[in-house]
């Protein structure tokens, strides 16, 4: 089996995308998987779904699950479209969320590790910064909220959790009845919590009966 066919299968790449090349960079201990999009396929604005012609492309890289002891990177020229309503927009790719530098599979692994180990341990073992881990957590929370649909949390819990030796903190807001995390803040300042509350629709706020801190 050719290396391009192997990575097409294990990555789950489907048309109009295809793995065009696999490069092993021994000095960097990296495997770079190049993915291309077949020309002539339909393009859409990721915000409104309007079908549009291609505007240009941007070279993007995403970290994927390691291949043995080698860090694995996906590379692709991602098309952009010029939407009359939303301006120049990068189209979606099937293996990662917008504005993420990691594949969905890699982010799922990080979330699984965070269930078993501290943030500092995951950061050290996977070579990730705090900001990278925070972004992965935020996207996971966003996906969870989208799956649940409209939030009807009546009893909220607000807790502060420290990580690392210098006592950096995150603020966690949870639905106490359902045991679900609703928001992860970067610090323990009131301003961040206030900003989150103000982002909620009026119907969500009316449903809240109590907040425990």
PDB file of C-alpha atoms in Angstrom, residues 14-20 34-42 75-79:
ATOM      1  CA  UNK A  14     -12.737  11.805   1.345  1.00  0.00           C
ATOM      2  CA  UNK A  15     -13.453  13.585  -1.943  1.00  0.00           C
ATOM      3  CA  UNK A  16     -13.066  16.372  -2.887  1.00  0.00           C
ATOM      4  CA  UNK A  17      -9.963  16.196  -0.654  1.00  0.00           C
ATOM      5  CA  UNK A  18      -7.118  13.740  -1.239  1.00  0.00           C
ATOM      6  CA  UNK A  19      -3.686  13.011   0.247  1.00  0.00           C
ATOM      7  CA  UNK A  20      -1.171  14.048  -2.407  1.00  0.00           C
ATOM      8  CA  UNK A  34      -0.007  17.143   2.224  1.00  0.00           C
ATOM      9  CA  UNK A  35      -3.704  17.263   1.381  1.00  0.00           C
ATOM     10  CA  UNK A  36      -5.144  18.776  -1.797  1.00  0.00           C
ATOM     11  CA  UNK A  37      -8.643  19.720  -2.877  1.00  0.00           C
ATOM     12  CA  UNK A  38      -9.751  18.694  -6.360  1.00  0.00           C
ATOM     13  CA  UNK A  39     -10.340  21.764  -8.543  1.00  0.00           C
ATOM     14  CA  UNK A  40     -13.795  22.549  -9.854  1.00  0.00           C
ATOM     15  CA  UNK A  41     -15.700  21.363  -6.779  1.00  0.00           C
ATOM     16  CA  UNK A  42     -18.377  23.530  -5.166  1.00  0.00           C
ATOM     17  CA  UNK A  75      -0.766  20.742   5.310  1.00  0.00           C
ATOM     18  CA  UNK A  76      -3.280  22.090   2.807  1.00  0.00           C
ATOM     19  CA  UNK A  77      -4.068  25.104   0.669  1.00  0.00           C
ATOM     20  CA  UNK A  78      -7.539  25.973   1.944  1.00  0.00           C
ATOM     21  CA  UNK A  79      -9.803  27.888  -0.475  1.00  0.00           C
TER      22      UNK A  79
END
